[in-house]
């Protein structure tokens, strides 16, 4: 298949491009800089120069492809709501550029599934409203694209990791470095799911190859890792004390991360594994955190 990949230069995109090219897919990767274009070309992809704020460039990329995998996102969390609304517009544009027989794979998070205390979030749990969690805008727009007959796969991601990056945990590491303590909220028993980046890349390829009309997948290898265990791994790595922060002190300590740090979002991937034949094999997140080089920033 000829696949247009946005965010092809990012953490997950860089693992996805070879995962697609290996079995013979043709990748048209979006780059917004010369350095990104160079890296994509070196990886064997064709380069499409574009930007998520230039919707015509997004449309032009999609019309050249049989399928789109959309990963690009502006991770400036000081403009989180604005960035989520930008993603809504990008998903809308990609969807309107694709015909009925084409496939659009978009990216969401496991935290977007409506959760019930004490239960793992499943692929069948509908997304929360974007009024509650702004990042749900992408799934809301994807549902509209699917209603128009485009084949749509929603990939909900957990903390995606290797020994260099680990999703929100990367920001928690930066914060621990700055503050001299590695912190969790309350008893730290709330859980975050996780998956290794190579397993996540394989799941995107399988979603591309196997999705019928419409599906939601959970790229979850570990259903829920207690945030206290993550904070302790960071504390060992940075050689800083590990502390509990009271809920009333969370905003002061964690800043924008306070919005996420107390989330209890254990999630299942039983259905995804059965539908896609996906069997994650990569190291777990605590192993990657233990093997990380904390002297590199
Ligand atoms: N990593 C995780 O644990 C995790 C968890 C949940 C959801 N997600 C979602 O998964 C997707 C990929 O995440 P990631 O970890 O690979 O992120 P990342 O490493 O930050 O990569 C972001 C990608 O988006 C591109 N991008 C940013 N602003 C852009 C713009 N204005 N125009 C065009 N491209 C732009 C970046 O291009 P440059 O290379 O030019 O900067 C890069 O290719 C995102 O939607 C993210 O929110 C990730």
CSV table of C-alpha atoms and ligand atoms in Angstrom, one decimal:
chain,number,residue,atom,x,y,z
A,1,UNK,CA,0.0,0.0,0.0
A,2,UNK,CA,1.0,3.6,-0.5
A,3,UNK,CA,0.8,5.1,3.0
A,4,UNK,CA,0.9,8.8,3.9
A,5,UNK,CA,2.4,9.1,7.4
A,6,UNK,CA,2.1,12.3,9.4
A,7,UNK,CA,4.5,12.6,12.3
A,8,UNK,CA,6.8,10.2,10.5
A,9,UNK,CA,9.8,12.0,11.9
A,10,UNK,CA,8.7,11.6,15.6
A,11,UNK,CA,9.4,9.0,18.2
A,12,UNK,CA,6.7,6.5,17.1
A,13,UNK,CA,6.8,7.5,13.4
A,14,UNK,CA,10.6,6.8,13.2
A,15,UNK,CA,9.9,3.2,14.4
A,16,UNK,CA,6.8,2.9,12.1
A,17,UNK,CA,8.5,3.9,8.8
A,18,UNK,CA,10.9,0.9,8.7
A,19,UNK,CA,8.1,-1.4,10.0
A,20,UNK,CA,6.0,-0.4,6.9
A,21,UNK,CA,8.8,-0.4,4.4
A,22,UNK,CA,10.2,-3.8,5.5
A,23,UNK,CA,7.2,-5.8,4.2
A,24,UNK,CA,6.9,-3.7,1.0
A,25,UNK,CA,4.6,-0.8,1.8
A,26,UNK,CA,5.5,2.5,0.1
A,27,UNK,CA,5.8,5.4,2.6
A,28,UNK,CA,5.1,9.0,1.9
A,29,UNK,CA,6.3,10.6,5.1
A,30,UNK,CA,5.4,14.2,6.1
A,31,UNK,CA,8.3,16.4,7.2
A,32,UNK,CA,8.2,20.1,8.1
A,33,UNK,CA,11.9,20.7,8.3
A,34,UNK,CA,15.0,19.9,6.1
A,35,UNK,CA,16.4,17.7,8.9
A,36,UNK,CA,13.1,15.7,9.0
A,37,UNK,CA,13.1,15.4,5.2
A,38,UNK,CA,16.7,14.1,5.3
A,39,UNK,CA,16.0,11.6,8.0
A,40,UNK,CA,12.9,10.3,6.1
A,41,UNK,CA,14.7,10.0,2.8
A,42,UNK,CA,17.6,8.1,4.6
A,43,UNK,CA,15.0,5.7,6.0
A,44,UNK,CA,13.8,4.9,2.5
A,45,UNK,CA,10.6,7.0,2.5
A,46,UNK,CA,9.4,9.5,-0.1
A,47,UNK,CA,9.1,12.9,1.5
A,48,UNK,CA,6.0,15.2,1.5
A,49,UNK,CA,6.7,18.6,2.9
A,50,UNK,CA,3.8,19.7,5.1
A,51,UNK,CA,2.6,21.1,8.3
A,52,UNK,CA,-0.4,20.5,10.5
A,53,UNK,CA,-1.2,24.2,10.4
A,54,UNK,CA,-1.3,24.1,6.6
A,55,UNK,CA,-4.4,22.0,5.9
A,56,UNK,CA,-3.8,22.1,2.1
A,57,UNK,CA,-0.5,20.3,2.6
A,58,UNK,CA,-2.3,17.7,4.7
A,59,UNK,CA,-4.9,17.2,2.0
A,60,UNK,CA,-2.3,17.0,-0.8
A,61,UNK,CA,-0.5,14.2,1.0
A,62,UNK,CA,-3.6,12.2,1.7
A,63,UNK,CA,-4.9,12.4,-1.9
A,64,UNK,CA,-1.6,10.8,-3.1
A,65,UNK,CA,-2.1,7.7,-0.8
A,66,UNK,CA,-4.2,4.5,-0.4
A,67,UNK,CA,-4.1,4.9,3.3
A,68,UNK,CA,-3.1,7.5,6.0
A,69,UNK,CA,-1.5,6.9,9.4
A,70,UNK,CA,-1.8,10.1,11.4
A,71,UNK,CA,0.7,10.6,14.2
A,72,UNK,CA,1.7,14.3,14.1
A,73,UNK,CA,0.7,16.3,17.1
A,74,UNK,CA,2.0,19.5,18.7
A,75,UNK,CA,3.1,18.5,22.2
A,76,UNK,CA,3.3,22.1,23.7
A,77,UNK,CA,1.1,21.3,26.7
A,78,UNK,CA,0.7,25.1,27.5
A,79,UNK,CA,-1.6,25.2,24.5
A,80,UNK,CA,-3.2,21.7,24.9
A,81,UNK,CA,-6.8,22.6,24.1
A,82,UNK,CA,-5.8,24.5,21.0
A,83,UNK,CA,-3.5,21.7,19.9
A,84,UNK,CA,-6.3,19.1,20.3
A,85,UNK,CA,-8.6,21.3,18.2
A,86,UNK,CA,-5.9,21.5,15.6
A,87,UNK,CA,-5.8,17.7,15.6
A,88,UNK,CA,-9.6,17.7,15.1
A,89,UNK,CA,-9.2,19.8,12.0
A,90,UNK,CA,-6.3,17.6,10.7
A,91,UNK,CA,-8.4,14.4,11.1
A,92,UNK,CA,-11.4,16.1,9.3
A,93,UNK,CA,-9.1,17.2,6.5
A,94,UNK,CA,-7.5,13.8,6.1
A,95,UNK,CA,-10.9,12.1,6.2
A,96,UNK,CA,-12.4,14.5,3.5
A,97,UNK,CA,-9.4,13.8,1.2
A,98,UNK,CA,-9.9,10.0,1.4
A,99,UNK,CA,-12.4,8.1,-0.7
A,100,UNK,CA,-14.7,5.3,0.7
A,101,UNK,CA,-12.3,2.4,-0.1
A,102,UNK,CA,-9.4,4.2,1.7
A,103,UNK,CA,-8.2,3.7,5.3
A,104,UNK,CA,-7.5,6.4,7.9
A,105,UNK,CA,-5.6,5.3,11.0
A,106,UNK,CA,-5.7,8.0,13.7
A,107,UNK,CA,-4.0,8.2,17.1
A,108,UNK,CA,-5.7,8.6,20.5
A,109,UNK,CA,-4.9,7.6,24.0
A,110,UNK,CA,-6.2,4.8,26.3
A,111,UNK,CA,-7.3,7.5,28.7
A,112,UNK,CA,-9.9,8.6,26.1
A,113,UNK,CA,-12.0,5.5,26.8
A,114,UNK,CA,-14.7,6.0,29.4
A,115,UNK,CA,-13.5,4.4,32.6
A,116,UNK,CA,-15.3,2.8,35.4
A,117,UNK,CA,-13.5,2.6,38.8
A,118,UNK,CA,-11.9,-0.8,39.3
A,119,UNK,CA,-12.3,-1.9,35.7
A,120,UNK,CA,-9.9,-1.9,32.8
A,121,UNK,CA,-10.8,0.4,29.9
A,122,UNK,CA,-11.6,-1.7,26.8
A,123,UNK,CA,-11.7,-1.0,23.1
A,124,UNK,CA,-15.5,-1.0,23.3
A,125,UNK,CA,-15.7,1.8,26.0
A,126,UNK,CA,-16.8,4.9,24.1
A,127,UNK,CA,-14.6,8.0,24.2
A,128,UNK,CA,-15.2,10.6,26.8
A,129,UNK,CA,-16.4,14.0,25.5
A,130,UNK,CA,-13.8,16.5,24.4
A,131,UNK,CA,-15.5,18.9,26.8
A,132,UNK,CA,-14.1,16.7,29.6
A,133,UNK,CA,-10.8,15.7,28.0
A,134,UNK,CA,-9.8,17.9,25.0
A,135,UNK,CA,-7.7,15.1,23.4
A,136,UNK,CA,-10.9,13.2,22.7
A,137,UNK,CA,-11.6,15.7,19.9
A,138,UNK,CA,-9.6,13.4,17.5
A,139,UNK,CA,-11.9,10.4,18.2
A,140,UNK,CA,-15.0,12.5,17.9
A,141,UNK,CA,-13.9,13.7,14.4
A,142,UNK,CA,-12.8,10.2,13.4
A,143,UNK,CA,-16.3,8.9,14.1
A,144,UNK,CA,-17.7,11.5,11.7
A,145,UNK,CA,-15.2,10.4,9.0
A,146,UNK,CA,-16.2,6.8,9.5
A,147,UNK,CA,-19.9,7.8,9.2
A,148,UNK,CA,-19.1,9.1,5.7
A,149,UNK,CA,-17.9,5.6,4.7
A,150,UNK,CA,-14.1,5.9,5.1
A,151,UNK,CA,-12.5,2.9,6.8
A,152,UNK,CA,-11.3,4.2,10.1
A,153,UNK,CA,-9.0,2.7,12.8
A,154,UNK,CA,-8.5,4.5,16.1
A,155,UNK,CA,-5.3,3.5,17.9
A,156,UNK,CA,-5.4,4.3,21.5
A,157,UNK,CA,-1.9,4.5,22.9
A,158,UNK,CA,-0.6,4.0,26.5
A,159,UNK,CA,2.8,5.3,27.6
A,160,UNK,CA,5.0,4.3,24.7
A,161,UNK,CA,8.6,3.7,25.7
A,162,UNK,CA,12.1,2.7,25.0
A,163,UNK,CA,15.2,3.7,26.9
A,164,UNK,CA,15.1,7.2,25.5
A,165,UNK,CA,11.5,8.3,25.7
A,166,UNK,CA,8.4,7.1,27.6
A,167,UNK,CA,5.4,9.4,26.9
A,168,UNK,CA,4.3,11.5,29.9
A,169,UNK,CA,7.0,9.7,32.0
A,170,UNK,CA,9.6,11.7,30.0
A,171,UNK,CA,8.1,14.9,31.3
A,172,UNK,CA,8.0,13.4,34.9
A,173,UNK,CA,11.7,12.7,34.6
A,174,UNK,CA,12.4,16.3,33.5
A,175,UNK,CA,10.4,17.5,36.5
A,176,UNK,CA,12.1,15.2,38.9
A,177,UNK,CA,15.5,16.5,37.6
A,178,UNK,CA,14.5,20.1,38.1
A,179,UNK,CA,12.8,19.7,41.5
A,180,UNK,CA,15.3,17.2,43.0
A,181,UNK,CA,12.6,14.7,43.9
A,182,UNK,CA,10.6,12.1,42.0
A,183,UNK,CA,7.0,12.4,43.0
A,184,UNK,CA,3.7,10.5,42.7
A,185,UNK,CA,0.2,11.6,43.8
A,186,UNK,CA,-1.3,10.2,47.1
A,187,UNK,CA,-0.4,6.5,47.5
A,188,UNK,CA,0.7,6.3,43.8
A,189,UNK,CA,-1.5,3.2,43.3
A,190,UNK,CA,-3.1,4.7,40.2
A,191,UNK,CA,-2.0,2.8,37.1
A,192,UNK,CA,-0.8,3.7,33.6
A,193,UNK,CA,-0.7,1.2,30.8
A,194,UNK,CA,2.4,0.9,28.7
A,195,UNK,CA,3.9,-0.6,25.5
A,196,UNK,CA,7.3,-0.7,23.8
A,197,UNK,CA,7.7,1.5,20.8
A,198,UNK,CA,8.5,-1.4,18.4
A,199,UNK,CA,5.3,-3.3,19.5
A,200,UNK,CA,3.3,-0.1,18.9
A,201,UNK,CA,4.8,0.4,15.4
A,202,UNK,CA,3.8,-3.2,14.6
A,203,UNK,CA,0.3,-2.6,15.8
A,204,UNK,CA,-0.1,0.4,13.4
A,205,UNK,CA,1.0,-1.8,10.5
A,206,UNK,CA,-1.4,-4.6,11.5
A,207,UNK,CA,-4.2,-2.0,11.8
A,208,UNK,CA,-3.4,-0.8,8.3
A,209,UNK,CA,-3.4,-4.2,6.9
A,210,UNK,CA,-6.3,-5.9,8.7
A,211,UNK,CA,-9.0,-3.2,9.6
A,212,UNK,CA,-12.3,-3.8,7.8
A,213,UNK,CA,-14.9,-1.1,8.1
A,214,UNK,CA,-14.1,0.5,11.5
A,215,UNK,CA,-12.2,-0.5,14.6
A,216,UNK,CA,-10.7,0.8,17.9
A,217,UNK,CA,-7.5,-0.8,19.1
A,218,UNK,CA,-5.6,-0.6,22.3
A,219,UNK,CA,-1.8,-0.8,21.9
A,220,UNK,CA,-1.4,-2.0,25.5
A,221,UNK,CA,1.3,-4.5,26.4
A,222,UNK,CA,1.1,-3.8,30.2
A,223,UNK,CA,-2.4,-3.2,31.4
A,224,UNK,CA,-1.5,-0.9,34.4
A,225,UNK,CA,1.8,0.0,36.0
A,226,UNK,CA,1.4,1.7,39.4
A,227,UNK,CA,2.7,5.3,39.0
A,228,UNK,CA,4.5,4.9,42.4
A,229,UNK,CA,6.7,2.1,40.7
A,230,UNK,CA,7.4,4.5,37.8
A,231,UNK,CA,8.4,7.3,40.3
A,232,UNK,CA,10.6,4.9,42.2
A,233,UNK,CA,12.4,3.8,39.0
A,234,UNK,CA,13.0,7.5,38.1
A,235,UNK,CA,14.2,8.2,41.7
A,236,UNK,CA,16.8,5.3,41.4
A,237,UNK,CA,17.9,6.5,37.9
A,238,UNK,CA,18.3,10.1,38.9
A,239,UNK,CA,19.5,9.3,42.5
A,240,UNK,CA,16.8,11.6,44.0
A,241,UNK,CA,14.3,10.9,46.8
A,242,UNK,CA,10.9,9.6,46.0
A,243,UNK,CA,8.0,11.5,47.6
A,244,UNK,CA,4.2,11.4,47.8
A,245,UNK,CA,2.4,14.7,46.9
A,246,UNK,CA,-1.0,15.4,48.5
A,247,UNK,CA,-3.8,16.2,46.0
A,248,UNK,CA,-4.1,19.8,47.3
A,249,UNK,CA,-0.4,20.3,46.5
A,250,UNK,CA,-0.5,18.6,43.0
A,251,UNK,CA,-1.0,21.8,40.9
A,252,UNK,CA,1.8,23.6,42.7
A,253,UNK,CA,4.2,20.6,42.3
A,254,UNK,CA,3.3,19.1,38.9
A,255,UNK,CA,2.1,22.2,37.0
A,256,UNK,CA,0.4,21.0,33.7
A,257,UNK,CA,1.3,17.4,34.5
A,258,UNK,CA,-1.1,17.5,37.5
A,259,UNK,CA,-3.9,17.1,35.0
A,260,UNK,CA,-2.6,13.6,34.2
A,261,UNK,CA,-0.6,12.4,37.1
A,262,UNK,CA,-3.5,11.1,39.1
A,263,UNK,CA,-5.2,9.3,36.2
A,264,UNK,CA,-6.0,5.7,36.9
A,265,UNK,CA,-6.4,4.4,33.4
A,266,UNK,CA,-5.6,0.7,33.4
A,267,UNK,CA,-6.6,-0.7,30.0
A,268,UNK,CA,-7.0,-4.0,28.3
A,269,UNK,CA,-6.0,-5.1,24.8
A,270,UNK,CA,-7.6,-8.5,24.8
A,271,UNK,CA,-9.8,-7.7,21.8
A,272,UNK,CA,-7.0,-6.0,19.9
A,273,UNK,CA,-4.7,-9.0,20.3
A,274,UNK,CA,-7.4,-11.3,19.0
A,275,UNK,CA,-8.4,-9.1,16.1
A,276,UNK,CA,-5.0,-8.3,14.9
A,277,UNK,CA,-2.9,-11.3,16.0
A,278,UNK,CA,-0.8,-8.7,17.9
A,279,UNK,CA,1.6,-10.2,20.5
A,280,UNK,CA,3.8,-7.5,22.2
A,281,UNK,CA,7.3,-8.8,22.9
A,282,UNK,CA,9.3,-5.7,23.9
A,283,UNK,CA,10.8,-5.0,27.3
A,284,UNK,CA,8.4,-3.5,29.9
A,285,UNK,CA,8.5,0.1,31.0
A,286,UNK,CA,10.3,-0.4,34.3
A,287,UNK,CA,13.1,-2.4,32.5
A,288,UNK,CA,13.5,0.5,30.0
A,289,UNK,CA,13.5,3.0,32.9
A,290,UNK,CA,16.1,1.0,34.7
A,291,UNK,CA,18.3,0.7,31.6
A,292,UNK,CA,18.0,4.4,30.7
A,293,UNK,CA,21.1,6.7,30.6
A,294,UNK,CA,20.0,9.4,33.0
A,295,UNK,CA,23.1,11.5,32.4
A,296,UNK,CA,21.8,12.3,28.9
A,297,UNK,CA,19.2,15.0,28.8
B,1,LIG,N1,4.5,8.6,23.0
B,1,LIG,C1,3.5,8.3,23.7
B,1,LIG,O1,3.7,7.7,24.8
B,1,LIG,C2,2.1,8.7,23.3
B,1,LIG,C3,1.0,8.4,24.2
B,1,LIG,C4,-0.3,8.7,23.8
B,1,LIG,C5,-0.5,9.4,22.6
B,1,LIG,N2,0.6,9.6,21.8
B,1,LIG,C6,0.4,10.3,20.5
B,1,LIG,O2,1.1,9.6,19.5
B,1,LIG,C7,1.4,10.5,18.4
B,1,LIG,C8,2.9,10.4,18.2
B,1,LIG,O3,3.6,10.6,19.4
B,1,LIG,P1,5.2,10.7,19.5
B,1,LIG,O4,5.5,10.2,20.8
B,1,LIG,O5,5.8,10.0,18.3
B,1,LIG,O6,5.4,12.2,19.4
B,1,LIG,P2,6.7,13.1,19.0
B,1,LIG,O7,8.0,12.3,19.1
B,1,LIG,O8,6.6,14.4,19.7
B,1,LIG,O9,6.5,13.3,17.4
B,1,LIG,C9,5.5,14.3,17.0
B,1,LIG,C10,5.5,14.3,15.5
B,1,LIG,O10,4.6,15.3,15.1
B,1,LIG,C11,5.3,16.2,14.2
B,1,LIG,N3,4.8,17.6,14.3
B,1,LIG,C12,4.7,18.4,15.4
B,1,LIG,N4,4.3,19.6,15.1
B,1,LIG,C13,4.0,19.6,13.8
B,1,LIG,C14,3.6,20.5,12.8
B,1,LIG,N5,3.3,21.8,13.2
B,1,LIG,N6,3.5,20.1,11.5
B,1,LIG,C15,3.8,18.9,11.1
B,1,LIG,N7,4.3,17.9,12.0
B,1,LIG,C16,4.4,18.3,13.3
B,1,LIG,C17,6.7,16.1,14.6
B,1,LIG,O11,7.6,16.6,13.6
B,1,LIG,P3,9.1,17.1,13.9
B,1,LIG,O12,9.9,15.9,13.8
B,1,LIG,O13,9.4,18.0,12.8
B,1,LIG,O14,9.1,17.8,15.3
B,1,LIG,C18,6.9,14.7,14.9
B,1,LIG,O15,7.0,14.0,13.7
B,1,LIG,C19,0.9,11.8,18.9
B,1,LIG,O16,-0.4,12.1,18.4
B,1,LIG,C20,0.9,11.7,20.4
B,1,LIG,O17,0.0,12.6,21.0
B,1,LIG,C21,1.9,9.3,22.1
